[in-house]
Amino acid sequence: MRAGVRTRNESAWLLPNDGTRTNHRLRRDMRRFRDDDEVDLVIVGCGAGGSVLAQRLARAGWRVVAMDAGPFWDPDTDWVSDEAGSHDLYWTDPRVITGDDPVPLGSNNSGRGVGGSMVHYAGYTPRFHPSDFSTLRDDGVGADWPFGYEELRSYYAAIEQELPVAGEYWPWGDPHGYPHRPHPVGGNGELFLRGAERLGIEARVGPVAIANGRFGNRPHCIYRGFCLQGCKVNAKASPLITHIPDALAHGAEVRADAMVTRVGMDERTGRATGVHYVRDGASRFQRAAMVAIAGYSIETPRLLLNSASPRYPDGLCNEFDQVGRYLMVQGAPQTAGRFDAEVRMYKAPPPEVSTEEFYETDPAKDYKRGFAVQTVSPLPITWAEHVAAQGHWGRALRDYMSDYVHWACLGSLCEFLPLGGNRVTLADETDSYGLPVARFAYSQCDNDRALVTAAQHVMEDILTAAGADEVITIRRYAHLVGGARMAKDARHGVVDGTCRAFAVPNLYITDGSVLPTQGSANPALTIMAVAARAADQLISGARGRVG
Ligand SMILES: Cc1cc2nc3c(=O)[nH]c(=O)nc-3n(C[C@H](O)[C@H](O)[C@H](O)COP(=O)(O)OP(=O)(O)OC[C@H]3O[C@@H](n4cnc5c(N)ncnc54)[C@H](O)[C@@H]3O)c2cc1C
Ligand code: SF4
């Protein structure tokens, strides 16, 4: 299997094996294009979606420039194994939040820098279920994708090999195995497995995109629990180490610290001509025959709206008022349980064990769709937020903090539904580039609230069955997707099933914004698989460069 992966993506073998974590020569010697070179493709954002697209098309011989607003990280010098010290990884530019149930933004919601949000994601990489692709048809809620699960199956398998993913055989959705065996389970996961077994709930170990054993020149995980701070070890997958090295080796340029401010358009032909961007304080323009946006669910719609022009007065691709709409976030309550024995939940990747038994619509329930339950293992600062949210302050807060090693914590991902009113628009406030910032309005529906309550009960039951003498729950959100969704036509979405914009024939969107539904699965693997599929279609000429 490994030889097969290497022929498709050599990233893991391009990393150094001398104890350092960055191939400086590859970065120093990468191909560099001039602004007035008309490259085949310029990509906005080097995260989950943008990096996969860059790697695939560079391998196919396309001349690619991939820009990112943030830095080209060096894990040795830029990252610290410290919860407070990882703040630089986040997109902290201002964003305005509103609606009945506003979603807090600005701390760890999304990333900035090469590797995107996956630099500090938790590493859990389940697939979507086949049912996620037709929730409107089958459940009467949500939306239907322009294609079905089977069109993504081979891309899921390919990306799982490239990351690689470790886990037990997965019995839910489309049952499948993983390329790496499951990791050993920490105290938190053991309690989940024990409680679930006592209740007759099936739970499994994995899937995590964390090397279990050596993979190329990447070492195995050392279970120190800092996945959400950027894994200094290089055991956890992120595009910075899984796709960008191979893209560079095949002639792509990664232009870091380059903030794209608008898409350049030929007002006469209606075709994209490149991107305007700011680097080192200078405004520049990169010419390109094709543009792909992969800036994350908030920044992608914002860039489209900020690219308004006389021909597109309401923003690019927004003729039918679809840009920014149907933005989704998963309801993500977390329930912690106290045990007499020490748990030390930090000593493992945070999500390790999960159940997807409650994923699909259960006709016996009064809500549609469902939720997944996973271990989550907050480090002390996050744990303090959890405790403080219960109203504990002063002495009580200190007592809970001192007791940290005795707590286990589970989290749910609830499939909140895509609603047209949950959307990004532009605020009056501007950022340091003088651009209007995103305004994100979010309100839950009754189905969303019912899912959170049901998920909380299941988590409390599991922890109590495992022997917890106290359980506490905090309600929160996770994972933003949608905002420029794919659909069958321009009246219902922004891009078609190949990720091509309906309105602009040489403009693609290849990040989490295109997802029409979100299931109860963490989204990164699906975002990468969708980008890999779009790349294949571009390469095979289904929608070639002349578009
Ligand atoms: C704390 C946390 C934990 C998570 N855990 C998991 C998990 O366990 N499993 C999972 O599947 N998912 C997880 N996720 C979600 C996952 O990381 C994201 O869904 C995924 O990375 C989104 O991919 P993307 O391509 O849409 O955007 P990103 O990966 O965020 O990439 C977007 C990139 O675009 C750049 N960019 C944006 N605007 C511009 C611009 N105008 N000009 C230039 N560059 C720009 C940004 O700097 C960024 O690097 C987690 C996320 C967070 C925040
Ligand atoms: S637990 Fe493993 S994957 Fe996570 S940060 Fe530590 S070494 Fe990296």
XYZ file of C-alpha atoms and ligand atoms in Angstrom:
608
model
C 0.000 0.000 0.000
C 2.746 2.451 1.015
C 4.567 2.057 -2.296
C 1.273 2.844 -4.025
C 0.787 6.007 -1.999
C 4.303 7.160 -2.711
C 3.761 6.981 -6.450
C 0.785 9.339 -6.048
C 2.001 11.611 -3.293
C 5.574 11.649 -2.029
C 5.075 14.250 0.702
C 5.912 11.983 3.644
C 9.197 10.990 1.999
C 10.110 14.580 1.155
C 10.208 15.582 4.811
C 13.646 15.363 6.429
C 14.588 12.341 8.529
C 17.326 14.076 10.494
C 15.214 15.101 13.471
C 14.042 18.385 11.947
C 10.552 18.743 10.567
C 10.816 20.991 7.528
C 12.402 20.458 4.129
C 13.967 23.918 3.853
C 15.678 23.125 0.567
C 12.364 22.292 -1.086
C 10.896 25.578 0.081
C 13.972 27.617 -0.830
C 14.221 26.121 -4.319
C 10.522 26.048 -5.173
C 9.512 27.408 -8.535
C 8.528 31.077 -8.423
C 6.249 32.789 -10.907
C 6.097 36.459 -11.731
C 2.866 38.385 -11.239
C 2.573 38.903 -14.976
C 3.078 35.215 -15.806
C -0.377 33.945 -16.624
C -0.288 30.770 -14.528
C -2.767 27.981 -15.225
C -4.325 28.259 -11.784
C -4.085 30.523 -8.774
C -5.523 29.120 -5.541
C -6.670 31.247 -2.607
C -5.949 29.345 0.610
C -3.612 26.453 1.379
C -5.843 24.524 3.762
C -7.697 21.238 3.419
C -9.264 21.961 0.036
C -6.698 24.295 -1.535
C -3.666 22.132 -0.829
C -5.129 18.959 -2.277
C -6.101 20.834 -5.438
C -2.600 22.344 -5.697
C -0.887 18.987 -5.257
C -3.089 17.168 -7.771
C -2.801 19.811 -10.487
C 0.930 20.405 -9.992
C 1.441 16.661 -10.485
C -0.577 16.898 -13.685
C 1.803 19.565 -14.988
C -0.328 22.647 -14.335
C 1.485 25.858 -13.434
C 0.018 26.578 -10.012
C 0.424 29.381 -7.486
C -1.225 28.738 -4.111
C -1.525 31.799 -1.881
C -2.192 31.924 1.819
C -2.784 34.939 4.013
C -0.773 33.346 6.799
C 2.785 32.090 7.209
C 4.593 29.042 5.845
C 4.889 27.302 9.204
C 8.057 25.700 10.501
C 6.977 23.365 13.325
C 10.431 23.506 14.920
C 10.502 27.256 15.386
C 6.887 28.424 15.146
C 4.933 26.010 17.309
C 5.012 25.453 21.015
C 3.518 22.605 23.014
C 1.602 25.077 25.113
C -2.117 25.733 25.083
C -1.890 29.517 25.438
C 1.075 29.805 23.076
C -0.766 28.470 20.020
C -2.838 31.601 19.473
C -0.900 32.570 16.343
C -2.363 29.584 14.499
C -5.851 31.069 14.468
C -7.592 33.502 12.137
C -8.119 36.315 14.617
C -9.064 39.163 12.275
C -12.349 40.724 13.355
C -15.648 39.140 12.342
C -19.084 40.312 13.413
C -21.467 37.699 14.836
C -25.207 38.026 15.192
C -28.490 36.065 15.027
C -30.510 34.358 17.788
C -27.711 31.896 18.527
C -24.495 33.641 17.477
C -21.453 31.476 16.860
C -18.356 32.756 18.662
C -15.538 33.310 16.159
C -12.016 34.553 16.362
C -10.222 32.155 18.646
C -9.727 28.641 17.398
C -12.492 28.368 14.753
C -10.306 28.572 11.706
C -6.650 28.649 10.852
C -4.386 31.065 9.061
C -1.275 29.819 7.329
C -0.111 27.022 5.053
C -1.977 23.890 6.165
C -5.086 25.910 7.040
C -7.294 24.900 9.931
C -5.939 21.352 9.820
C -2.734 22.611 11.443
C -4.674 22.850 14.692
C -7.564 20.491 13.999
C -8.078 17.503 16.242
C -7.204 14.898 13.615
C -10.482 12.968 13.542
C -11.326 11.941 9.971
C -14.534 9.947 9.564
C -16.260 9.715 6.196
C -19.717 11.104 5.587
C -22.450 8.468 5.338
C -24.230 7.750 2.048
C -27.398 9.179 3.643
C -25.753 12.623 3.945
C -25.985 13.102 0.194
C -29.783 12.915 -0.045
C -31.281 14.179 3.221
C -33.946 16.237 1.447
C -35.125 13.329 -0.662
C -35.045 10.778 2.142
C -35.701 12.778 5.325
C -37.452 15.882 4.049
C -34.818 18.200 5.566
C -31.534 19.725 4.442
C -30.436 19.419 0.827
C -29.396 16.879 -1.796
C -25.917 16.916 -3.273
C -25.514 16.977 -7.065
C -23.776 13.581 -6.738
C -23.964 10.601 -4.405
C -21.575 9.022 -1.913
C -20.377 6.430 -4.413
C -18.757 9.214 -6.461
C -16.564 10.069 -3.491
C -15.747 6.550 -2.315
C -12.471 6.137 -4.190
C -11.363 9.658 -3.196
C -12.045 8.926 0.458
C -9.900 5.792 0.209
C -7.087 7.650 -1.574
C -6.943 10.495 0.954
C -7.133 8.046 3.882
C -3.958 6.447 2.509
C -2.203 9.760 1.954
C -2.844 11.184 5.450
C -2.745 8.235 6.585
C -5.731 7.327 8.755
C -5.603 4.806 11.620
C -8.660 3.101 13.032
C -10.706 -0.027 13.577
C -12.940 -1.444 10.868
C -15.791 1.065 10.562
C -19.235 -0.563 10.553
C -21.333 2.574 9.974
C -22.323 4.365 6.774
C -20.438 2.621 3.982
C -18.509 0.015 6.071
C -14.771 0.159 5.402
C -11.328 -0.459 6.894
C -8.375 1.913 7.365
C -4.764 1.751 6.169
C -3.269 1.947 9.688
C -4.280 -0.171 12.676
C -6.036 1.665 15.537
C -3.955 3.543 18.095
C -3.732 2.365 21.699
C -6.538 3.911 23.713
C -6.036 6.472 26.506
C -7.983 6.700 29.778
C -10.775 8.807 28.264
C -11.324 6.313 25.451
C -11.296 3.337 27.818
C -14.101 4.873 29.849
C -16.112 5.614 26.713
C -15.738 2.002 25.582
C -16.666 0.708 29.042
C -19.758 2.894 29.413
C -20.946 2.231 25.860
C -20.559 -1.526 26.257
C -22.622 -1.505 29.445
C -25.413 0.298 27.574
C -25.226 -1.912 24.486
C -23.967 0.979 22.326
C -21.359 0.027 19.765
C -18.244 2.231 19.907
C -14.996 1.939 17.938
C -11.439 3.264 18.001
C -10.492 5.738 15.284
C -10.384 7.068 12.614
C -7.591 9.540 13.283
C -5.270 11.011 10.656
C -2.273 10.276 12.824
C 0.564 7.994 11.794
C 0.530 4.772 13.816
C 4.054 3.656 13.165
C 6.478 5.382 10.842
C 5.063 6.740 7.567
C 7.731 7.831 5.112
C 9.962 10.090 7.162
C 7.182 10.956 9.569
C 7.505 9.467 13.047
C 4.719 7.778 14.964
C 2.510 9.581 17.464
C 3.925 9.959 20.965
C 0.537 10.551 22.624
C 1.295 13.863 24.212
C -2.129 15.302 23.389
C -1.144 18.589 21.729
C -2.913 17.913 18.414
C -4.943 21.130 18.739
C -1.782 23.184 19.138
C -0.114 22.026 15.897
C 1.657 18.674 16.186
C 5.373 19.469 16.500
C 6.136 15.782 16.009
C 4.694 15.657 12.437
C 2.692 12.574 13.387
C -0.680 14.294 12.844
C -1.643 14.951 9.244
C -2.164 18.434 7.910
C -1.683 19.620 4.327
C 1.516 21.362 5.439
C 3.124 17.910 5.538
C 0.726 15.689 3.585
C 0.213 17.581 0.317
C 2.284 20.757 0.134
C 5.737 19.077 -0.078
C 4.624 17.013 -3.077
C 3.065 20.093 -4.686
C 6.366 21.965 -4.349
C 8.330 19.029 -5.715
C 6.105 19.118 -8.790
C 6.580 22.796 -9.531
C 3.824 24.563 -7.588
C 4.625 27.841 -5.876
C 3.270 28.394 -2.390
C 3.132 32.125 -1.778
C 2.620 32.603 1.952
C 1.757 35.882 3.741
C -0.268 36.884 0.672
C -3.757 38.163 1.495
C -6.083 37.999 -1.500
C -8.398 41.007 -1.491
C -10.551 40.406 -4.584
C -10.872 38.244 -7.658
C -9.894 40.059 -10.854
C -12.584 39.945 -13.535
C -12.809 40.832 -17.202
C -16.025 42.816 -17.115
C -16.578 42.226 -20.822
C -16.189 38.451 -20.988
C -17.229 37.639 -17.428
C -14.115 35.532 -16.890
C -11.715 35.662 -13.953
C -8.301 37.069 -14.814
C -6.375 36.438 -11.582
C -6.348 37.756 -8.028
C -5.515 41.044 -6.347
C -3.476 40.493 -3.211
C -1.393 42.303 -0.620
C 2.081 41.104 0.332
C 4.658 42.956 2.395
C 2.373 45.978 2.361
C 2.291 46.158 -1.459
C -0.843 45.634 -3.563
C -0.194 43.212 -6.424
C -2.053 41.260 -9.064
C -1.326 37.668 -10.086
C -2.540 36.789 -13.571
C -4.112 33.367 -13.995
C -6.156 31.443 -16.533
C -8.243 29.982 -13.714
C -8.946 30.915 -10.103
C -9.885 28.563 -7.254
C -11.045 29.889 -3.892
C -10.456 27.730 -0.807
C -10.415 30.210 2.061
C -12.781 28.508 4.554
C -16.513 28.922 4.998
C -16.335 32.496 6.304
C -13.548 33.935 4.160
C -14.661 32.374 0.858
C -18.100 34.042 0.801
C -16.510 37.224 2.120
C -14.035 37.275 -0.780
C -16.839 36.714 -3.299
C -18.854 39.554 -1.795
C -15.797 41.817 -1.634
C -15.215 41.120 -5.357
C -18.315 43.078 -6.389
C -17.910 45.139 -9.562
C -20.184 47.006 -12.003
C -21.034 43.725 -13.723
C -21.522 41.951 -10.359
C -22.929 44.692 -8.088
C -24.084 42.248 -5.369
C -20.835 40.306 -5.295
C -19.332 37.656 -7.487
C -21.531 34.594 -8.160
C -24.371 36.233 -6.232
C -26.928 36.872 -8.932
C -29.431 34.647 -7.118
C -28.486 35.808 -3.611
C -26.899 32.453 -2.741
C -23.423 33.555 -1.612
C -22.928 33.201 2.129
C -26.187 31.317 2.684
C -26.722 27.846 4.189
C -23.648 28.200 6.345
C -23.667 25.355 8.833
C -22.091 24.705 12.165
C -22.407 21.502 14.144
C -23.939 21.597 17.603
C -21.133 20.285 19.775
C -22.113 19.859 23.425
C -19.428 18.378 25.637
C -20.174 16.328 28.732
C -17.503 15.627 31.325
C -17.663 12.969 34.017
C -15.644 12.642 37.222
C -14.061 9.351 38.226
C -12.309 8.351 41.442
C -9.420 6.844 39.505
C -7.106 9.091 37.520
C -8.143 9.415 33.850
C -5.491 11.832 32.523
C -7.549 12.524 29.408
C -4.789 14.641 27.844
C -2.529 11.629 27.260
C -3.822 10.706 23.783
C -5.113 12.373 20.632
C -8.258 14.239 21.820
C -10.779 12.360 19.648
C -10.016 8.661 19.720
C -13.160 6.611 20.266
C -16.599 7.260 18.846
C -19.997 5.904 18.020
C -22.084 6.672 14.944
C -25.081 4.635 16.080
C -27.205 7.770 16.371
C -26.107 9.294 13.045
C -29.192 8.771 10.868
C -32.862 9.639 11.252
C -34.593 7.365 13.778
C -38.334 7.210 12.940
C -39.050 6.698 16.662
C -37.680 10.158 17.492
C -39.332 13.529 17.026
C -36.304 14.990 15.237
C -34.600 14.296 11.919
C -31.023 13.255 11.284
C -28.713 12.672 14.250
C -25.379 12.996 16.004
C -22.072 11.267 16.640
C -20.369 10.957 20.015
C -16.567 11.129 20.298
C -13.999 11.481 23.018
C -12.708 15.027 23.355
C -9.975 15.794 25.819
C -9.759 19.472 26.685
C -6.430 20.743 27.963
C -6.515 22.816 31.173
C -7.452 26.233 29.728
C -10.330 24.733 27.755
C -11.254 22.702 30.824
C -11.399 25.909 32.859
C -13.856 27.357 30.309
C -15.946 24.203 30.656
C -16.053 24.506 34.441
C -16.563 28.270 34.485
C -19.544 27.838 32.136
C -21.261 25.948 34.983
C -20.960 29.096 37.093
C -18.003 27.888 39.159
C -15.609 30.664 40.111
C -12.960 31.369 42.716
C -12.380 28.516 45.141
C -14.758 26.130 43.350
C -13.038 26.755 39.999
C -9.636 26.083 41.573
C -10.932 22.840 43.111
C -12.197 21.646 39.729
C -8.893 22.589 38.116
C -6.907 20.681 40.757
C -9.133 17.695 40.069
C -8.453 17.810 36.282
C -6.779 14.401 36.049
C -9.941 12.695 37.376
C -12.216 13.882 34.561
C -13.167 12.257 31.271
C -14.918 14.217 28.524
C -17.104 13.286 25.559
C -18.312 15.530 22.764
C -21.154 15.238 20.270
C -21.376 16.514 16.752
C -25.038 17.233 15.994
C -26.151 17.667 12.401
C -27.578 21.168 12.450
C -29.604 21.794 9.323
C -28.671 24.135 6.474
C -30.923 27.212 6.715
C -30.948 30.049 4.201
C -30.926 32.741 6.895
C -27.704 31.465 8.416
C -25.298 33.414 6.296
C -22.284 35.613 5.811
C -22.780 39.171 4.600
C -20.438 42.143 4.740
C -20.240 44.302 7.845
C -19.608 48.035 7.957
C -16.451 47.364 9.954
C -13.240 46.966 7.969
C -10.023 45.039 8.621
C -6.414 46.179 8.434
C -6.577 45.946 4.597
C -9.573 48.285 4.552
C -11.878 45.424 3.494
C -15.330 44.941 5.009
C -15.196 42.043 7.470
C -17.631 39.135 7.481
C -20.866 39.413 9.399
C -22.135 35.956 10.335
C -25.758 35.557 11.416
C -26.745 32.249 12.989
C -29.956 30.920 14.510
C -30.864 27.372 15.442
C -34.125 25.654 14.504
C -36.175 23.357 16.765
C -34.637 20.256 15.177
C -31.160 21.525 16.055
C -32.087 22.067 19.691
C -33.728 18.637 19.961
C -30.558 16.980 18.658
C -28.386 18.688 21.274
C -30.659 17.587 24.096
C -30.717 14.001 22.834
C -26.940 13.922 22.412
C -26.398 15.311 25.899
C -28.531 12.533 27.384
C -26.570 9.845 25.562
C -23.232 11.272 26.746
C -24.438 11.546 30.325
C -25.693 7.953 30.176
C -22.380 6.649 28.820
C -20.269 8.403 31.447
C -22.620 7.430 34.270
C -22.606 3.798 33.091
C -18.802 3.923 33.096
C -18.867 4.920 36.775
C -18.835 8.740 36.821
C -20.144 10.231 40.071
C -20.745 13.711 38.602
C -21.433 14.891 35.029
C -21.386 18.452 33.686
C -22.226 19.683 30.187
C -21.273 22.721 28.175
C -23.116 23.609 24.958
C -20.941 24.850 22.131
C -20.384 24.702 18.355
C -17.841 23.075 16.040
C -16.872 22.980 12.362
C -18.220 25.567 9.950
C -19.080 24.427 6.424
C -21.300 25.714 3.612
C -21.744 29.314 2.469
C -21.052 28.697 -1.232
C -22.779 25.375 -1.658
C -22.898 23.089 -4.635
C -26.278 22.533 -6.219
C -27.902 21.417 -9.416
C -28.483 24.982 -10.627
C -27.607 28.604 -9.927
C -30.888 29.311 -8.150
C -29.999 26.883 -5.376
C -26.254 27.236 -4.989
C -22.998 28.824 -6.068
C -21.092 25.960 -7.711
C -22.025 22.848 -9.663
C -21.074 19.278 -8.792
C -17.567 19.787 -10.191
C -17.015 22.813 -7.887
C -17.195 25.206 -10.841
C -18.997 28.493 -10.210
C -22.255 28.780 -12.120
C -21.609 32.449 -12.791
C -17.949 32.447 -13.835
C -16.740 29.582 -16.047
C -13.080 29.699 -14.929
C -13.723 30.128 -11.200
C -13.757 27.153 -8.806
C -14.449 26.826 -5.101
C -12.801 23.828 -3.464
C -13.125 24.149 0.298
C -15.682 23.382 2.968
C -17.966 26.150 1.703
C -19.307 23.940 -1.069
C -20.796 21.292 1.236
C -24.635 21.269 0.996
C -25.025 19.193 4.206
C -22.636 18.295 6.989
C -23.772 15.061 8.589
C -22.441 14.381 12.069
C -18.931 13.781 10.797
C -15.886 16.002 11.188
C -15.538 17.564 7.720
C -11.826 17.698 6.754
C -11.608 14.310 5.020
C -14.717 15.056 2.957
C -13.403 18.504 2.005
C -10.164 16.901 0.779
C -12.034 14.161 -1.086
C -14.287 16.713 -2.825
C -11.220 18.760 -3.829
C -9.467 15.634 -5.123
C -12.527 14.774 -7.205
C -12.711 18.312 -8.619
C -8.997 18.096 -9.472
C -9.501 14.815 -11.323
C -12.297 16.343 -13.365
C -10.136 19.333 -14.247
C -7.233 17.096 -15.193
C -9.356 14.819 -17.320
C -10.582 17.887 -19.149
C -14.214 17.504 -18.205
C -14.097 21.243 -17.622
C -10.675 22.013 -19.066
C -8.565 25.099 -18.790
C -10.367 26.819 -21.596
C -13.699 26.240 -19.799
C -10.150 23.573 16.750
C -10.555 22.818 15.532
C -10.586 21.425 15.552
C -10.973 20.730 14.410
N -10.945 19.369 14.444
C -11.293 18.683 13.334
C -11.216 17.269 13.299
O -10.825 16.605 14.268
N -11.567 16.641 12.144
C -12.004 17.332 11.047
O -12.339 16.706 10.048
N -12.078 18.654 11.053
C -11.715 19.359 12.152
N -11.752 20.710 12.136
C -12.259 21.397 10.920
C -11.276 21.393 9.761
O -9.984 21.759 10.184
C -11.807 22.351 8.707
O -13.131 21.987 8.406
C -11.012 22.333 7.416
O -9.643 22.561 7.640
C -11.570 23.405 6.495
O -10.907 23.320 5.269
P -10.978 24.521 4.243
O -10.172 24.128 3.069
O -12.393 24.898 4.060
O -10.300 25.749 5.013
P -8.943 25.856 5.836
O -8.329 24.532 6.063
O -9.228 26.687 7.029
O -7.998 26.677 4.851
C -8.298 28.003 4.500
C -7.000 28.761 4.266
O -7.297 29.894 3.465
C -6.531 30.981 3.907
N -7.243 32.193 3.481
C -8.496 32.580 3.797
N -8.810 33.719 3.185
C -7.743 34.069 2.449
C -7.459 35.174 1.597
N -8.363 36.125 1.371
N -6.239 35.241 1.003
C -5.317 34.265 1.219
N -5.537 33.202 2.029
C -6.736 33.105 2.632
C -6.442 30.816 5.407
O -5.299 31.472 5.919
C -6.364 29.289 5.543
O -5.032 28.837 5.633
C -11.357 21.426 13.242
C -11.301 22.811 13.213
C -10.903 23.504 14.335
C -10.840 24.982 14.258
S -0.904 13.187 20.388
Fe 0.275 12.425 18.620
S -0.626 13.493 16.865
Fe -1.306 14.614 18.707
S 0.215 16.231 18.978
Fe 0.932 14.460 20.165
S 2.304 13.328 18.752
Fe 1.086 14.745 17.529
